[in-house]
Tab-separated table of N, CA and C in Angstrom:
chain	number	residue	atom	x	y	z
A	1	GLN	N	11.929	30.432	0.759
A	1	GLN	CA	12.583	31.654	0.026
A	1	GLN	C	11.464	32.256	-0.978
A	2	GLY	N	11.674	33.319	-1.603
A	2	GLY	CA	10.710	34.021	-2.413
A	2	GLY	C	11.380	33.498	-3.812
A	3	ALA	N	12.589	33.425	-3.953
A	3	ALA	CA	13.091	32.958	-5.181
A	3	ALA	C	14.608	32.335	-4.745
A	4	ALA	N	15.217	31.482	-5.870
A	4	ALA	CA	16.291	31.045	-5.621
A	4	ALA	C	16.624	30.462	-7.077
A	5	MET	N	18.139	30.750	-7.407
A	5	MET	CA	18.704	30.429	-8.652
A	5	MET	C	20.139	29.890	-8.330
A	6	THR	N	20.500	28.939	-8.819
A	6	THR	CA	21.967	28.653	-8.335
A	6	THR	C	22.917	28.155	-9.455
A	7	ALA	N	22.260	27.769	-10.426
A	7	ALA	CA	22.953	27.348	-11.435
A	7	ALA	C	23.300	28.339	-12.754
A	8	ALA	N	22.570	28.060	-13.867
A	8	ALA	CA	22.442	29.038	-14.886
A	8	ALA	C	21.066	29.212	-15.694
A	9	GLY	N	21.043	30.280	-16.153
A	9	GLY	CA	19.558	30.634	-16.914
A	9	GLY	C	19.390	31.665	-17.085
A	10	GLN	N	18.274	32.341	-17.382
A	10	GLN	CA	17.973	33.884	-17.490
A	10	GLN	C	16.856	34.255	-16.439
A	11	ILE	N	17.227	35.289	-16.047
A	11	ILE	CA	15.975	35.816	-15.265
A	11	ILE	C	16.217	37.371	-15.755
A	12	VAL	N	14.965	37.933	-16.446
A	12	VAL	CA	14.844	39.175	-17.056
A	12	VAL	C	13.787	39.659	-16.658
A	13	ASN	N	13.835	41.140	-16.364
A	13	ASN	CA	12.369	41.893	-16.354
A	13	ASN	C	11.816	41.300	-15.169
A	14	CYS	N	12.108	40.890	-14.044
A	14	CYS	CA	11.224	40.580	-13.136
A	14	CYS	C	11.294	41.354	-11.724
A	15	THR	N	10.305	41.285	-11.130
A	15	THR	CA	10.042	41.868	-9.881
A	15	THR	C	9.917	41.006	-8.654
A	16	PHE	N	10.818	41.015	-7.791
A	16	PHE	CA	10.822	40.191	-6.236
A	16	PHE	C	10.538	41.205	-5.415
A	17	ALA	N	9.263	41.157	-4.950
A	17	ALA	CA	8.913	42.010	-3.851
A	17	ALA	C	7.674	41.419	-2.916
A	18	GLY	N	7.556	41.689	-1.611
A	18	GLY	CA	6.551	40.912	-0.663
A	18	GLY	C	6.942	39.674	-0.369
A	19	ASN	N	8.207	39.256	-0.573
A	19	ASN	CA	8.576	38.142	-0.010
A	19	ASN	C	8.918	38.089	1.591
A	20	GLY	N	8.671	37.166	2.151
A	20	GLY	CA	8.937	37.073	3.566
A	20	GLY	C	9.510	35.676	3.761
A	21	THR	N	10.352	35.572	5.166
A	21	THR	CA	10.821	34.278	5.266
A	21	THR	C	11.153	34.355	6.938
A	22	ASN	N	11.333	33.218	7.236
A	22	ASN	CA	11.998	32.835	8.865
A	22	ASN	C	13.373	33.305	8.819
A	23	GLU	N	13.894	33.313	10.006
A	23	GLU	CA	15.390	33.732	10.203
A	23	GLU	C	16.314	32.656	9.561
A	24	TYR	N	15.958	31.801	8.764
A	24	TYR	CA	17.065	30.782	8.421
A	24	TYR	C	17.160	30.876	6.863
A	25	ALA	N	16.407	31.766	6.447
A	25	ALA	CA	16.776	31.729	5.001
A	25	ALA	C	16.699	32.783	4.159
A	26	SER	N	16.831	33.150	2.891
A	26	SER	CA	16.750	34.447	2.238
A	26	SER	C	15.433	34.377	1.592
A	27	GLY	N	15.260	35.949	1.475
A	27	GLY	CA	13.715	36.137	0.874
A	27	GLY	C	13.815	35.800	-0.799
A	28	VAL	N	15.094	36.396	-1.414
A	28	VAL	CA	15.432	36.282	-2.686
A	28	VAL	C	17.055	35.911	-2.379
A	29	ALA	N	17.331	34.860	-3.164
A	29	ALA	CA	18.813	34.291	-3.328
A	29	ALA	C	19.135	34.097	-4.697
A	30	VAL	N	19.991	34.654	-5.098
A	30	VAL	CA	20.546	34.567	-6.983
A	30	VAL	C	22.138	34.207	-6.615
A	31	THR	N	22.296	33.121	-7.003
A	31	THR	CA	23.858	33.044	-6.950
A	31	THR	C	24.259	32.206	-8.363
A	32	LEU	N	24.411	33.004	-9.439
A	32	LEU	CA	24.637	32.280	-10.801
A	32	LEU	C	25.825	31.893	-11.175
A	33	ALA	N	26.357	30.948	-11.753
A	33	ALA	CA	27.620	30.577	-12.225
A	33	ALA	C	27.857	31.111	-13.359
A	34	ALA	N	26.744	31.216	-14.221
A	34	ALA	CA	26.683	31.503	-15.539
A	34	ALA	C	25.043	32.075	-15.794
A	35	GLY	N	24.980	32.715	-17.004
A	35	GLY	CA	23.529	33.080	-17.414
A	35	GLY	C	23.388	34.473	-17.295
A	36	THR	N	22.249	34.945	-17.153
A	36	THR	CA	21.669	36.459	-17.454
A	36	THR	C	20.912	36.886	-16.125
A	37	PHE	N	21.141	37.913	-15.564
A	37	PHE	CA	20.350	38.463	-14.504
A	37	PHE	C	20.302	40.087	-14.738
A	38	ARG	N	19.223	40.309	-15.468
A	38	ARG	CA	19.261	41.750	-16.057
A	38	ARG	C	17.801	42.313	-15.962
A	39	ASN	N	17.607	43.448	-15.774
A	39	ASN	CA	16.572	44.419	-15.579
A	39	ASN	C	15.549	44.130	-14.591
A	40	ASN	N	15.949	43.743	-13.549
A	40	ASN	CA	15.357	42.956	-12.451
A	40	ASN	C	15.083	44.150	-11.177
A	41	ILE	N	14.028	43.753	-10.607
A	41	ILE	CA	13.810	44.860	-9.347
A	41	ILE	C	13.635	43.680	-8.048
A	42	VAL	N	14.524	44.089	-7.158
A	42	VAL	CA	14.365	43.194	-6.010
A	42	VAL	C	14.180	44.325	-5.024
A	43	TRP	N	13.182	44.467	-4.305
A	43	TRP	CA	12.804	45.539	-3.434
A	43	TRP	C	11.372	45.276	-2.759
A	44	GLY	N	11.592	45.542	-1.507
A	44	GLY	CA	10.203	45.406	-0.761
A	44	GLY	C	9.673	44.092	-0.220
A	45	ASN	N	11.068	43.562	0.152
A	45	ASN	CA	10.767	42.098	0.605
A	45	ASN	C	10.706	42.369	2.321
A	46	ILE	N	10.076	41.479	2.907
A	46	ILE	CA	9.503	41.633	4.326
A	46	ILE	C	10.585	40.760	5.134
A	47	ASP	N	11.519	41.353	6.104
A	47	ASP	CA	11.944	40.714	7.109
A	47	ASP	C	12.716	39.480	6.591
A	48	CYS	N	13.681	39.831	5.389
A	48	CYS	CA	14.424	39.006	5.111
A	48	CYS	C	15.541	39.516	4.137
A	49	VAL	N	16.726	38.539	4.060
A	49	VAL	CA	17.695	39.003	3.268
A	49	VAL	C	17.884	38.806	2.113
A	50	THR	N	18.341	39.617	1.161
A	50	THR	CA	18.597	39.458	-0.176
A	50	THR	C	19.996	39.105	-0.506
A	51	GLU	N	20.026	37.767	-1.106
A	51	GLU	CA	21.465	37.490	-1.640
A	51	GLU	C	21.782	37.725	-2.939
A	52	LEU	N	22.191	38.474	-3.425
A	52	LEU	CA	22.751	38.657	-4.658
A	52	LEU	C	24.438	38.353	-5.237
A	53	SER	N	24.707	37.164	-5.533
A	53	SER	CA	26.212	36.871	-5.847
A	53	SER	C	26.111	36.309	-7.490
A	54	PRO	N	25.877	37.293	-8.446
A	54	PRO	CA	26.087	37.002	-9.794
A	54	PRO	C	27.072	36.189	-10.642
A	55	GLY	N	28.298	36.135	-9.703
A	55	GLY	CA	29.353	35.541	-10.111
A	55	GLY	C	29.646	35.959	-11.530
A	56	ALA	N	29.699	34.866	-12.380
A	56	ALA	CA	30.249	35.120	-14.068
A	56	ALA	C	28.935	35.526	-14.649
A	57	ALA	N	27.741	35.689	-14.179
A	57	ALA	CA	26.570	36.097	-14.893
A	57	ALA	C	26.771	37.333	-15.390
A	58	ALA	N	25.916	37.578	-16.609
A	58	ALA	CA	25.695	38.718	-16.982
A	58	ALA	C	24.794	39.502	-16.272
A	59	ALA	N	25.194	40.244	-14.935
A	59	ALA	CA	24.254	40.909	-14.121
A	59	ALA	C	24.556	42.344	-14.231
A	60	ALA	N	23.556	43.222	-14.545
A	60	ALA	CA	23.660	44.711	-14.704
A	60	ALA	C	22.119	45.213	-14.785
A	61	TYR	N	21.757	46.460	-14.527
A	61	TYR	CA	20.594	47.021	-14.972
A	61	TYR	C	19.682	46.315	-14.096
A	62	ASN	N	19.980	46.423	-12.661
A	62	ASN	CA	18.920	45.927	-11.697
A	62	ASN	C	18.802	46.939	-10.634
A	63	CYS	N	17.768	46.603	-9.939
A	63	CYS	CA	17.633	47.681	-8.964
A	63	CYS	C	17.540	46.796	-7.485
A	64	PHE	N	18.332	46.990	-6.536
A	64	PHE	CA	18.319	46.380	-5.143
A	64	PHE	C	19.141	47.182	-4.301
A	65	PRO	N	18.682	47.105	-2.873
A	65	PRO	CA	19.294	47.775	-1.733
A	65	PRO	C	20.674	47.474	-1.911
A	66	GLY	N	21.572	48.564	-2.025
A	66	GLY	CA	23.120	48.292	-1.895
A	66	GLY	C	23.545	48.297	-3.342
A	67	ALA	N	22.994	48.203	-4.526
A	67	ALA	CA	23.358	47.925	-5.761
A	67	ALA	C	24.464	49.120	-6.152
A	68	ALA	N	25.494	48.437	-6.795
A	68	ALA	CA	26.742	49.339	-6.807
A	68	ALA	C	27.267	49.023	-8.487
A	69	GLY	N	26.682	48.549	-9.442
A	69	GLY	CA	26.899	48.379	-10.747
A	69	GLY	C	26.620	49.830	-11.343
A	70	ALA	N	27.594	50.103	-12.473
A	70	ALA	CA	27.442	51.427	-13.131
A	70	ALA	C	25.691	51.676	-13.459
A	71	ASN	N	25.363	50.663	-14.154
A	71	ASN	CA	23.868	50.678	-14.738
A	71	ASN	C	22.732	50.139	-13.683
A	72	ASP	N	23.018	50.160	-12.323
A	72	ASP	CA	22.235	49.514	-11.467
A	72	ASP	C	21.526	50.624	-10.727
A	73	VAL	N	20.295	50.417	-10.039
A	73	VAL	CA	19.825	51.402	-9.369
A	73	VAL	C	19.719	51.123	-7.600
A	74	SER	N	20.086	51.917	-6.898
A	74	SER	CA	20.123	51.569	-5.419
A	74	SER	C	19.100	52.015	-4.539
A	75	THR	N	17.873	52.752	-5.321
A	75	THR	CA	17.121	53.724	-4.410
A	75	THR	C	15.641	53.031	-4.670
A	76	ASN	N	14.813	53.470	-4.071
A	76	ASN	CA	13.555	53.016	-4.148
A	76	ASN	C	13.087	52.967	-5.160
A	77	PRO	N	12.210	51.988	-5.839
A	77	PRO	CA	11.860	51.899	-7.041
A	77	PRO	C	10.473	52.553	-7.298
A	78	LEU	N	9.810	53.050	-6.339
A	78	LEU	CA	8.724	53.848	-6.302
A	78	LEU	C	7.523	53.035	-7.121
A	79	TYR	N	7.079	51.717	-6.353
A	79	TYR	CA	6.089	51.148	-7.016
A	79	TYR	C	4.457	52.124	-6.760
A	80	LYS	N	3.665	51.808	-7.425
A	80	LYS	CA	2.200	52.444	-7.484
A	80	LYS	C	1.507	52.240	-6.100
A	81	ASN	N	1.640	51.095	-5.689
A	81	ASN	CA	0.967	50.602	-4.354
A	81	ASN	C	1.616	49.152	-3.878
A	82	ALA	N	2.747	49.240	-3.367
A	82	ALA	CA	3.107	48.109	-2.920
A	82	ALA	C	2.588	47.241	-1.753
A	83	VAL	N	1.796	48.228	-0.926
A	83	VAL	CA	0.927	47.670	0.269
A	83	VAL	C	-0.272	46.583	-0.102
A	84	ASP	N	-0.783	47.090	-1.515
A	84	ASP	CA	-1.571	46.493	-2.095
A	84	ASP	C	-1.159	45.247	-3.172
A	85	GLY	N	-0.036	45.363	-3.436
A	85	GLY	CA	0.368	44.257	-4.406
A	85	GLY	C	0.441	44.788	-5.748
A	86	ASP	N	0.420	46.417	-5.769
A	86	ASP	CA	0.512	46.844	-7.077
A	86	ASP	C	2.138	47.357	-7.355
A	87	TYR	N	2.860	46.471	-8.216
A	87	TYR	CA	4.039	46.580	-8.210
A	87	TYR	C	4.473	47.350	-9.569
A	88	ARG	N	3.367	47.916	-10.122
A	88	ARG	CA	3.760	48.908	-11.356
A	88	ARG	C	4.624	50.156	-10.902
A	89	LEU	N	5.399	50.751	-11.702
A	89	LEU	CA	6.158	51.856	-11.308
A	89	LEU	C	5.478	53.238	-11.568
A	90	LEU	N	5.710	54.179	-10.445
A	90	LEU	CA	5.188	55.384	-10.691
A	90	LEU	C	5.929	56.291	-11.979
A	91	GLY	N	5.275	57.121	-12.498
A	91	GLY	CA	6.149	57.779	-13.652
A	91	GLY	C	7.331	58.310	-13.258
A	92	SER	N	7.609	58.679	-11.861
A	92	SER	CA	8.837	59.212	-11.410
A	92	SER	C	9.981	58.339	-11.083
A	93	SER	N	9.630	56.968	-11.380
A	93	SER	CA	10.304	55.916	-10.619
A	93	SER	C	11.693	55.851	-11.549
A	94	PRO	N	12.918	55.638	-10.627
A	94	PRO	CA	14.431	55.811	-11.192
A	94	PRO	C	14.529	54.348	-12.006
A	95	CYS	N	13.628	53.663	-12.127
A	95	CYS	CA	13.686	52.410	-12.916
A	95	CYS	C	12.747	52.360	-14.262
A	96	ARG	N	12.226	53.704	-14.414
A	96	ARG	CA	11.659	53.745	-15.680
A	96	ARG	C	12.567	54.163	-16.973
A	97	ASN	N	12.631	53.421	-17.854
A	97	ASN	CA	13.480	53.840	-18.819
A	97	ASN	C	14.859	53.497	-18.533
A	98	SER	N	15.211	52.790	-17.513
A	98	SER	CA	16.538	52.259	-17.075
A	98	SER	C	17.211	51.147	-17.464
A	99	GLY	N	16.460	50.107	-18.260
A	99	GLY	CA	16.847	48.826	-18.386
A	99	GLY	C	17.659	48.644	-19.558
A	100	ASP	N	18.202	47.656	-19.676
A	100	ASP	CA	18.838	47.355	-21.076
A	100	ASP	C	18.231	46.608	-22.078
A	101	THR	N	17.792	47.936	-23.097
A	101	THR	CA	16.886	47.489	-24.409
A	101	THR	C	17.420	46.227	-25.397
A	102	THR	N	18.898	46.008	-25.257
A	102	THR	CA	19.500	44.933	-26.011
A	102	THR	C	18.947	43.759	-25.968
A	103	ILE	N	18.801	43.318	-24.614
A	103	ILE	CA	18.130	42.249	-24.439
A	103	ILE	C	16.864	41.723	-25.077
A	104	TRP	N	16.138	42.648	-25.533
A	104	TRP	CA	14.834	42.632	-26.178
A	104	TRP	C	14.773	42.743	-27.546
A	105	THR	N	15.909	42.958	-28.269
A	105	THR	CA	16.034	42.973	-29.718
A	105	THR	C	16.049	41.777	-30.171
A	106	GLY	N	14.961	41.906	-31.346
A	106	GLY	CA	14.509	40.629	-31.799
A	106	GLY	C	13.984	39.599	-31.085
A	107	ALA	N	13.364	39.799	-29.910
A	107	ALA	CA	12.715	38.913	-29.042
A	107	ALA	C	11.440	38.679	-29.639
A	108	ALA	N	10.998	37.255	-29.494
A	108	ALA	CA	9.694	36.945	-30.144
A	108	ALA	C	8.361	37.503	-29.007
A	109	ASN	N	8.668	37.336	-27.818
A	109	ASN	CA	7.900	37.725	-27.068
A	109	ASN	C	8.155	39.232	-26.325
A	110	THR	N	7.689	40.321	-26.619
A	110	THR	CA	8.162	41.646	-25.981
A	110	THR	C	7.064	42.216	-25.242
A	111	CYS	N	6.358	41.633	-24.775
A	111	CYS	CA	5.288	42.258	-23.774
A	111	CYS	C	5.736	42.225	-22.415
A	112	ASP	N	5.026	42.855	-21.308
A	112	ASP	CA	5.312	42.794	-20.182
A	112	ASP	C	4.267	42.077	-19.273
A	113	LEU	N	4.435	41.680	-18.118
A	113	LEU	CA	3.443	40.688	-17.454
A	113	LEU	C	2.126	41.090	-17.789
A	114	ALA	N	1.537	42.506	-17.971
A	114	ALA	CA	0.218	42.848	-18.173
A	114	ALA	C	-0.062	42.855	-19.546
A	115	GLY	N	0.707	42.453	-20.508
A	115	GLY	CA	0.632	42.250	-22.197
A	115	GLY	C	0.856	43.626	-22.654
A	116	ASN	N	1.506	44.533	-21.997
A	116	ASN	CA	1.768	45.987	-22.725
A	116	ASN	C	3.094	45.838	-23.400
A	117	PRO	N	3.267	46.433	-24.532
A	117	PRO	CA	4.503	46.392	-25.314
A	117	PRO	C	5.762	46.651	-24.127
A	118	ARG	N	6.625	45.830	-24.389
A	118	ARG	CA	7.957	45.814	-23.392
A	118	ARG	C	8.775	47.032	-23.601
A	119	VAL	N	9.145	47.200	-25.144
A	119	VAL	CA	9.865	48.309	-25.258
A	119	VAL	C	9.106	49.456	-26.112
A	120	LYS	N	9.222	50.518	-25.161
A	120	LYS	CA	8.644	51.733	-25.657
A	120	LYS	C	9.494	53.031	-25.895
A	121	HIS	N	9.172	53.684	-27.358
A	121	HIS	CA	9.928	54.785	-26.984
A	121	HIS	C	11.635	54.491	-27.158
A	122	GLY	N	11.946	53.191	-27.472
A	122	GLY	CA	13.140	52.663	-27.609
A	122	GLY	C	13.850	52.642	-26.272
A	123	ALA	N	13.196	52.409	-25.147
A	123	ALA	CA	13.707	52.070	-23.828
A	123	ALA	C	12.604	51.088	-23.181
A	124	VAL	N	13.463	50.710	-22.086
A	124	VAL	CA	12.658	49.495	-21.286
A	124	VAL	C	12.850	49.822	-19.954
A	125	ASP	N	12.028	49.255	-19.086
A	125	ASP	CA	12.006	49.740	-17.732
A	125	ASP	C	12.582	48.344	-16.966
A	126	MET	N	12.892	48.487	-15.959
A	126	MET	CA	13.261	47.492	-14.982
A	126	MET	C	11.887	46.912	-14.446
A	127	GLY	N	12.137	45.601	-14.061
A	127	GLY	CA	11.040	44.906	-13.580
A	127	GLY	C	9.789	44.470	-14.300
A	128	CYS	N	8.805	43.753	-14.097
A	128	CYS	CA	8.074	43.009	-14.865
A	128	CYS	C	6.945	43.739	-15.490
A	129	TYR	N	6.736	45.238	-15.301
A	129	TYR	CA	5.826	45.840	-15.773
A	129	TYR	C	6.274	47.095	-16.564
A	130	GLU	N	5.727	47.520	-17.887
A	130	GLU	CA	6.109	48.645	-18.180
A	130	GLU	C	5.472	49.633	-18.111
A	131	THR	N	5.917	51.017	-17.841
A	131	THR	CA	5.286	52.184	-17.235
A	131	THR	C	4.514	52.798	-18.254
A	132	LEU	N	3.096	52.792	-17.978
A	132	LEU	CA	2.109	53.522	-19.393
A	132	LEU	C	2.233	54.832	-19.017
A	133	ALA	N	1.542	55.709	-19.651
A	133	ALA	CA	1.487	57.252	-19.172
A	133	ALA	C	0.833	57.180	-17.917
A	134	ASP	N	1.155	58.435	-17.003
A	134	ASP	CA	0.399	58.499	-15.881
A	134	ASP	C	-1.019	58.771	-16.156
A	135	SER	N	-1.812	58.347	-15.060
A	135	SER	CA	-3.202	58.649	-15.258
A	135	SER	C	-3.413	60.018	-15.029
A	136	ASN	N	-2.667	60.988	-14.124
A	136	ASN	CA	-2.718	62.298	-14.134
A	136	ASN	C	-2.108	62.927	-15.388
A	137	THR	N	-1.812	62.545	-16.366
A	137	THR	CA	-1.216	63.222	-17.443
A	137	THR	C	-2.169	63.982	-18.093
A	138	ILE	N	-1.932	65.139	-18.326
A	138	ILE	CA	-3.292	65.999	-19.390
A	138	ILE	C	-2.547	66.280	-20.692
A	139	LEU	N	-3.238	65.797	-21.574
A	139	LEU	CA	-2.831	66.396	-23.096
A	139	LEU	C	-3.815	67.207	-23.562
A	140	ILE	N	-3.325	68.577	-23.834
A	140	ILE	CA	-3.939	69.477	-24.435
A	140	ILE	C	-3.450	69.468	-26.270
A	141	ILE	N	-4.611	69.268	-26.768
A	141	ILE	CA	-4.656	69.173	-28.415
A	141	ILE	C	-5.224	70.426	-28.795
A	142	ARG	N	-4.614	71.623	-29.623
A	142	ARG	CA	-5.336	72.633	-30.003
A	142	ARG	C	-5.372	72.605	-31.531
């Protein structure tokens, strides 16, 4: 399995992608009795089943195929280059500024996987990377 969690705990702002498995296991399995599963992206796993059964866990603001929660995203998160393992989000990603910011309020470590600020302009992205300005953005100052 690419990831598995079955008891309690916190899985926050993670990206599960590129996991593969044989026919007898899940690529990503989350079955929480309690805990938090929030602001995660589970997308782009290879030939595997994704099992998400959050139970009584605080599960919301996640992106995965078939997501049906009010604050979930069920469409492609638009990685920059998943083929080469670049799971940063494009500026047009539906996961950009779509996460739950409250989970980061007062947090000691508010950086993403690359060391960039997690909360920007009062919003947080889903997944492990916070989107920076696109490299094709042109700023004209007069």
